[in-house]
Structures are given as structure tokens and as C-alpha cells.
Amino acid sequence: MVSLYERAQKVMSPVANRATTLGVSKGEGSYVFTEDGRKILDFASGVAVNNLGHNHPKVIAAAKAQMDQLVHGGHNVVYYESYVALAEKLVAISKVPSKVYFSNSGAEANDGALKLAKYVTKRPAIISFKNSFHGRTIGAMSITASNAAYRKRYEGMMPSVYFAEFPQLSKSPYPVIDGKTPQPYFDQFDELFRSMIDPFSVAAIILEPIQGEGGYVVPPKDFVHFLRQLCDRYGILLIFDEIQTGFGRTGYMFASEYFDVEPDIRTVAKGIANGFPLSAILAKEELMDQWESGAHGGTFGGNPVACAAALATIEVLEEEGIHNAQKMGTYFIEKLYDLQKKYPFIAEVRGVGLMLAVEFSDTTQKSSQEVLQTVIHQCLSNDLLLLSCGPHKNTVRFIPPTTVSVAEIDVALAVFENVLREL
Ligand SMILES: Cc1ncc(COP(=O)(O)O)c(C=O)c1O
């Protein structure tokens, strides 16, 4: 049999990077099934998308029911039930009076959020963070700084973007006292505003509340609170890119709850519809009300089937997913800390909820990058699918569905530890 991988080589552009050569025919719960008969425990979740696992029956039923009614109406042509109902639901779960705009992908939502911020503030500049990832469109790429490969030969991007240091306390060059942000991370903004950009020319500060692609880096809470105050001081809008952190991933509906900080604008995608392509910009009502008709748009945003799937996804998250993510996240991270005590080449365990990562250091035989490669390769050989993250290519991430069970986590941990033991 010619594999999907072999067929794809002949017809697909090599540009889309793929983590494996697996050809998958079916997904169910925490597992994917391959064309050659393997059952693989999927702790990648399609890169933090299948937050309720593959083909959750309630989501599939909602999508099928919607398909019998309307597949596309065009949100710039008509109104339809799933679109309005999902917007109502997102507004209801927002902590502040909000309004919604739907699009298709994370990058598109981020581009829209930047446009909204510029439109409303009439200011040109954006501040983003080093090691951030916001997507692959020119706009989203312009605020991304996790990998030079993403920008190679595309330079000449959106102007007036400035990058600040994102505090990762374990790697701080400054002394860390009581887990608080060292002063230089605060002072960098004074310096930026003195030397580079007037704060009143800054439309928005955008950040992932927990950096995803950048290595599952959780900033100290006081830093996120500081950003809120900084934005308020200068009339800058605070944008949270919750594309990876949203919809139960961290054991909260949104990571903003973990930090107890409300952004002005929040972008969401990935897990929102458990696999159907959908993204959204959630923004404070008074901002959305200033975004005039026709200033932004798109054909497929808020597809009826994706919106119906999202409504079902949110219902299941509220019923059980979020609670389970919190419980399983606590169980999982404790087990990873235990492994760290046993294996000295585990440099750090970090994350919140089921957004977890293990960073490796060098062993006597292998560099930390080789350790990562071996771990990912050997885990997959033993039917556990994991992805990497982080700027140094030495970190593995665990992103199981929020519906994961203790038994499944135990299987993953056993496979993982068997591989560690061999190193
Ligand atoms: C935090 C974050 N923002 C934006 C994106 C881009 O989303 P998309 O690939 O749907 O455009 C991603 C995707 O990995 C992400 O993790």
C-alpha cells in the first residue's frame, strides 16, 4: 500500500512543516488510528485543538444537525441561529460587557484584533514579546518572534512593531525574589517609551498569557497585572492571544482567569469548536462599537456548522471539561515533578492545567536537543504522540484533551519514563 505520506510528497508543497509521517484514518477520544492499524495516544490534540478529544459525540451531533439546516449563509449576507447564539454565549462567559467578531483561523483573528486596536485608538504602534507566536499571515508574523525561520525572506513586514522581554523566571538574568518579576522587566517599558516609541502612539500590547510555541512559559502573575496597569496609564489596549490557552486548556475557560486580569481584546481559535475551523475576536463593547461597518470582514467567518460545534464544545467544557482539566492537570504535573527528581536531565517542568511542558538539559552523551528528538521519536514508536515547543528545541509539550483520564495519563507517563530510563 502506498502510504498517505508517500502520496502527499508528490502533490503537497513541502512548506507545511509536519511533526510526523503518520497517516491517520480515524480519531476517537484521546486516540488516533493510523492507516496501518496503529492506535496512538494523542497528547498533541492537533496542536491544542481537540480539547474534548477526537469526535466528541455531542459536538459531532450538533454539527450534523446544523448541516441538515444550513452549511453556509455568509455572515456578511445574512444572520443565522448558531452564529448569534454562539456570540451570545461568548459574551455571557466574558467577565466584562463584550461583543464578538468571528473569523476562521488564529492568525486571522490576531490580524483583526490589531486592526481593531489601530482603528479605535488611531495609533500606529504595537508592542509584542520575544518568543511569542501569533500566526503566519503578514500581520500575525510581524508580531511573532519565536523563530527567525518564520520571517526569513519575508522581511519588510508591518511597521511600528516593538518587542519586549517576556519574563521566564527560571532563565532570568536578574535575581528573582519570592517568585516576583524582577524590576528590569518592568523598567524595560520606560526605556522603550524613552528611546523608541512614545507610549501615546502605542495602540496595543499583545501577549499570549502563557507562551505556547515559545515553550509553555508561564509569566509571573504580577507581570500580567503590571501590563494591565501600564495599558490603563497610557490608553493602550491590552490584547490576550488566547488561541492556545483558551477553552479549558489551562483548567479555566480562559487563562485570563488564572492571572485574574481582563484584557480589552481577546483572540480565540484552536479549541473553540473542537476541530472545526473557527476563530473569534472578543472585545469590550465600547471598542467593538467604534469599529465601523465595513472596516473589517471576510467570507467564511462564523461558519454555521463551526458555530454549532463551538456551542456544543463550550457546553461540554462547562459541564465537565474544565473541571477535569484542572483535576488531571494537577495529577499530571505532580507526576512530572516526580520524574524530574529521578532524572537530572529534566531541567524544568512547567505549565498550567493541561498545557504542560518538560524542558531537557544535556546528558553526558546527548545534547538537550538530541534528548528531545529521542524522546519524541521513541514515544511515537511506542504509540504516544507528543510535540515539541520552545526556542531551543529541547522542550516537549503535553496537550491531552481536557477529557483525558488518569489511566490514559498513566499510560503516557509509563511510555515517557521508559524512554527516559534508556537515555
Ligand atoms: C498563541 C497562538 N496564536 C496564534 C496562532 C495561529 O493560529 P492559526 O494557526 O489558527 O492561524 C497559534 C497557533 O499555533 C497560537 O498558538
PDB file of C-alpha atoms in Angstrom, residues 12-144:
ATOM      1  CA  MET A  12       1.817  18.711  -1.442  1.00  0.00           C
ATOM      2  CA  SER A  13       4.031  21.733  -1.057  1.00  0.00           C
ATOM      3  CA  PRO A  14       6.863  20.979   1.337  1.00  0.00           C
ATOM      4  CA  VAL A  15       6.249  24.340   3.009  1.00  0.00           C
ATOM      5  CA  ALA A  16       3.836  22.997   5.629  1.00  0.00           C
ATOM      6  CA  ASN A  17       6.050  21.506   8.288  1.00  0.00           C
ATOM      7  CA  ARG A  18       4.709  18.229   9.741  1.00  0.00           C
ATOM      8  CA  ALA A  19       5.752  16.705  13.038  1.00  0.00           C
ATOM      9  CA  THR A  20       5.253  13.077  11.907  1.00  0.00           C
ATOM     10  CA  THR A  21       4.751  10.941   8.801  1.00  0.00           C
ATOM     11  CA  LEU A  22       1.644   9.305  10.275  1.00  0.00           C
ATOM     12  CA  GLY A  23      -1.344   8.753   8.029  1.00  0.00           C
ATOM     13  CA  VAL A  24      -4.453   8.863  10.174  1.00  0.00           C
ATOM     14  CA  SER A  25      -7.820   7.395   9.245  1.00  0.00           C
ATOM     15  CA  LYS A  26      -9.869   7.989  12.398  1.00  0.00           C
ATOM     16  CA  GLY A  27      -9.870   9.739  15.744  1.00  0.00           C
ATOM     17  CA  GLU A  28     -11.811   8.848  18.881  1.00  0.00           C
ATOM     18  CA  GLY A  29     -11.412  10.397  22.318  1.00  0.00           C
ATOM     19  CA  SER A  30      -7.722  10.573  23.233  1.00  0.00           C
ATOM     20  CA  TYR A  31      -6.662   8.299  20.361  1.00  0.00           C
ATOM     21  CA  VAL A  32      -5.924   8.459  16.663  1.00  0.00           C
ATOM     22  CA  PHE A  33      -5.941   5.363  14.455  1.00  0.00           C
ATOM     23  CA  THR A  34      -3.479   5.112  11.595  1.00  0.00           C
ATOM     24  CA  GLU A  35      -3.952   3.727   8.112  1.00  0.00           C
ATOM     25  CA  ASP A  36      -1.641   0.832   9.001  1.00  0.00           C
ATOM     26  CA  GLY A  37      -3.670  -0.189  12.034  1.00  0.00           C
ATOM     27  CA  ARG A  38      -1.923   1.534  14.938  1.00  0.00           C
ATOM     28  CA  LYS A  39      -3.817   3.050  17.878  1.00  0.00           C
ATOM     29  CA  ILE A  40      -1.892   6.058  19.133  1.00  0.00           C
ATOM     30  CA  LEU A  41      -2.443   8.005  22.332  1.00  0.00           C
ATOM     31  CA  ASP A  42      -2.693  11.563  21.096  1.00  0.00           C
ATOM     32  CA  PHE A  43      -1.221  14.064  23.554  1.00  0.00           C
ATOM     33  CA  ALA A  44      -0.830  16.627  20.787  1.00  0.00           C
ATOM     34  CA  SER A  45      -4.571  17.141  20.192  1.00  0.00           C
ATOM     35  CA  GLY A  46      -3.965  18.534  16.706  1.00  0.00           C
ATOM     36  CA  VAL A  47      -1.847  21.246  18.386  1.00  0.00           C
ATOM     37  CA  ALA A  48      -4.223  22.078  21.239  1.00  0.00           C
ATOM     38  CA  VAL A  49      -7.377  21.936  19.131  1.00  0.00           C
ATOM     39  CA  ASN A  50      -9.279  18.776  20.087  1.00  0.00           C
ATOM     40  CA  ASN A  51      -9.800  19.967  23.653  1.00  0.00           C
ATOM     41  CA  LEU A  52     -12.643  17.452  24.101  1.00  0.00           C
ATOM     42  CA  GLY A  53     -10.778  14.684  22.317  1.00  0.00           C
ATOM     43  CA  HIS A  54     -11.453  13.461  18.815  1.00  0.00           C
ATOM     44  CA  ASN A  55     -15.016  13.332  17.518  1.00  0.00           C
ATOM     45  CA  HIS A  56     -16.754  14.137  20.774  1.00  0.00           C
ATOM     46  CA  PRO A  57     -20.286  12.729  20.261  1.00  0.00           C
ATOM     47  CA  LYS A  58     -22.088  15.894  21.405  1.00  0.00           C
ATOM     48  CA  VAL A  59     -20.014  18.109  19.113  1.00  0.00           C
ATOM     49  CA  ILE A  60     -20.461  15.783  16.156  1.00  0.00           C
ATOM     50  CA  ALA A  61     -24.225  15.572  16.770  1.00  0.00           C
ATOM     51  CA  ALA A  62     -24.517  19.367  16.898  1.00  0.00           C
ATOM     52  CA  ALA A  63     -22.511  19.761  13.686  1.00  0.00           C
ATOM     53  CA  LYS A  64     -24.555  17.099  11.860  1.00  0.00           C
ATOM     54  CA  ALA A  65     -27.831  18.685  12.964  1.00  0.00           C
ATOM     55  CA  GLN A  66     -26.611  22.052  11.714  1.00  0.00           C
ATOM     56  CA  MET A  67     -25.576  20.552   8.363  1.00  0.00           C
ATOM     57  CA  ASP A  68     -29.164  19.449   7.798  1.00  0.00           C
ATOM     58  CA  GLN A  69     -30.270  23.084   8.180  1.00  0.00           C
ATOM     59  CA  LEU A  70     -27.632  25.420   6.731  1.00  0.00           C
ATOM     60  CA  VAL A  71     -23.957  24.970   5.834  1.00  0.00           C
ATOM     61  CA  HIS A  72     -23.138  28.478   4.643  1.00  0.00           C
ATOM     62  CA  GLY A  73     -25.149  31.637   4.659  1.00  0.00           C
ATOM     63  CA  GLY A  74     -22.367  34.188   4.632  1.00  0.00           C
ATOM     64  CA  HIS A  75     -22.048  36.315   7.712  1.00  0.00           C
ATOM     65  CA  ASN A  76     -21.841  39.410   5.609  1.00  0.00           C
ATOM     66  CA  VAL A  77     -25.064  38.451   3.866  1.00  0.00           C
ATOM     67  CA  VAL A  78     -27.483  37.061   6.485  1.00  0.00           C
ATOM     68  CA  TYR A  79     -27.903  36.232  10.189  1.00  0.00           C
ATOM     69  CA  TYR A  80     -28.336  32.647  11.382  1.00  0.00           C
ATOM     70  CA  GLU A  81     -29.065  30.985  14.707  1.00  0.00           C
ATOM     71  CA  SER A  82     -25.762  29.254  15.563  1.00  0.00           C
ATOM     72  CA  TYR A  83     -23.799  32.429  14.805  1.00  0.00           C
ATOM     73  CA  VAL A  84     -25.885  34.700  17.016  1.00  0.00           C
ATOM     74  CA  ALA A  85     -26.293  32.053  19.741  1.00  0.00           C
ATOM     75  CA  LEU A  86     -22.520  31.485  19.919  1.00  0.00           C
ATOM     76  CA  ALA A  87     -21.853  35.222  20.116  1.00  0.00           C
ATOM     77  CA  GLU A  88     -24.432  35.446  22.929  1.00  0.00           C
ATOM     78  CA  LYS A  89     -22.716  32.583  24.738  1.00  0.00           C
ATOM     79  CA  LEU A  90     -19.223  34.099  24.380  1.00  0.00           C
ATOM     80  CA  VAL A  91     -20.486  37.445  25.634  1.00  0.00           C
ATOM     81  CA  ALA A  92     -22.202  35.693  28.562  1.00  0.00           C
ATOM     82  CA  ILE A  93     -18.962  33.984  29.633  1.00  0.00           C
ATOM     83  CA  SER A  94     -16.938  37.189  29.263  1.00  0.00           C
ATOM     84  CA  LYS A  95     -16.295  38.974  32.520  1.00  0.00           C
ATOM     85  CA  VAL A  96     -16.970  42.411  31.027  1.00  0.00           C
ATOM     86  CA  PRO A  97     -19.623  43.649  28.569  1.00  0.00           C
ATOM     87  CA  SER A  98     -18.273  42.467  25.222  1.00  0.00           C
ATOM     88  CA  LYS A  99     -19.046  41.940  21.565  1.00  0.00           C
ATOM     89  CA  VAL A 100     -17.770  39.349  19.122  1.00  0.00           C
ATOM     90  CA  TYR A 101     -16.370  39.137  15.602  1.00  0.00           C
ATOM     91  CA  PHE A 102     -15.896  35.689  14.002  1.00  0.00           C
ATOM     92  CA  SER A 103     -13.216  34.593  11.561  1.00  0.00           C
ATOM     93  CA  ASN A 104     -11.549  31.321  10.578  1.00  0.00           C
ATOM     94  CA  SER A 105      -8.043  30.956  11.974  1.00  0.00           C
ATOM     95  CA  GLY A 106      -5.944  32.195  14.836  1.00  0.00           C
ATOM     96  CA  ALA A 107      -3.766  34.364  12.638  1.00  0.00           C
ATOM     97  CA  GLU A 108      -6.839  35.935  11.074  1.00  0.00           C
ATOM     98  CA  ALA A 109      -8.266  36.732  14.499  1.00  0.00           C
ATOM     99  CA  ASN A 110      -4.977  38.326  15.534  1.00  0.00           C
ATOM    100  CA  ASP A 111      -4.820  40.400  12.356  1.00  0.00           C
ATOM    101  CA  GLY A 112      -8.357  41.531  13.074  1.00  0.00           C
ATOM    102  CA  ALA A 113      -7.505  42.378  16.673  1.00  0.00           C
ATOM    103  CA  LEU A 114      -4.559  44.519  15.538  1.00  0.00           C
ATOM    104  CA  LYS A 115      -6.811  46.281  13.049  1.00  0.00           C
ATOM    105  CA  LEU A 116      -9.436  46.870  15.737  1.00  0.00           C
ATOM    106  CA  ALA A 117      -6.837  48.315  18.115  1.00  0.00           C
ATOM    107  CA  LYS A 118      -5.374  50.600  15.458  1.00  0.00           C
ATOM    108  CA  TYR A 119      -8.799  51.673  14.241  1.00  0.00           C
ATOM    109  CA  VAL A 120     -10.164  52.562  17.630  1.00  0.00           C
ATOM    110  CA  THR A 121      -7.085  54.204  19.123  1.00  0.00           C
ATOM    111  CA  LYS A 122      -5.961  55.824  15.843  1.00  0.00           C
ATOM    112  CA  ARG A 123      -2.436  54.915  16.942  1.00  0.00           C
ATOM    113  CA  PRO A 124       0.118  53.052  14.805  1.00  0.00           C
ATOM    114  CA  ALA A 125       2.370  51.033  17.088  1.00  0.00           C
ATOM    115  CA  ILE A 126       2.103  47.569  18.609  1.00  0.00           C
ATOM    116  CA  ILE A 127       4.206  46.048  21.383  1.00  0.00           C
ATOM    117  CA  SER A 128       4.647  42.293  21.329  1.00  0.00           C
ATOM    118  CA  PHE A 129       7.031  39.912  23.123  1.00  0.00           C
ATOM    119  CA  LYS A 130      10.158  37.989  22.281  1.00  0.00           C
ATOM    120  CA  ASN A 131       9.494  34.266  21.747  1.00  0.00           C
ATOM    121  CA  SER A 132       5.834  34.952  21.025  1.00  0.00           C
ATOM    122  CA  PHE A 133       3.892  33.159  18.309  1.00  0.00           C
ATOM    123  CA  HIS A 134       0.796  34.717  16.810  1.00  0.00           C
ATOM    124  CA  GLY A 135       0.446  33.106  13.374  1.00  0.00           C
ATOM    125  CA  ARG A 136       1.632  33.117   9.776  1.00  0.00           C
ATOM    126  CA  THR A 137      -0.158  35.938   7.975  1.00  0.00           C
ATOM    127  CA  ILE A 138       1.926  39.037   7.387  1.00  0.00           C
ATOM    128  CA  GLY A 139       0.217  40.844  10.261  1.00  0.00           C
ATOM    129  CA  ALA A 140       0.469  37.977  12.748  1.00  0.00           C
ATOM    130  CA  MET A 141       4.017  37.189  11.623  1.00  0.00           C
ATOM    131  CA  SER A 142       5.024  40.794  12.169  1.00  0.00           C
ATOM    132  CA  ILE A 143       4.254  40.438  15.866  1.00  0.00           C
ATOM    133  CA  THR A 144       5.788  36.947  16.122  1.00  0.00           C
TER     134      THR A 144
END
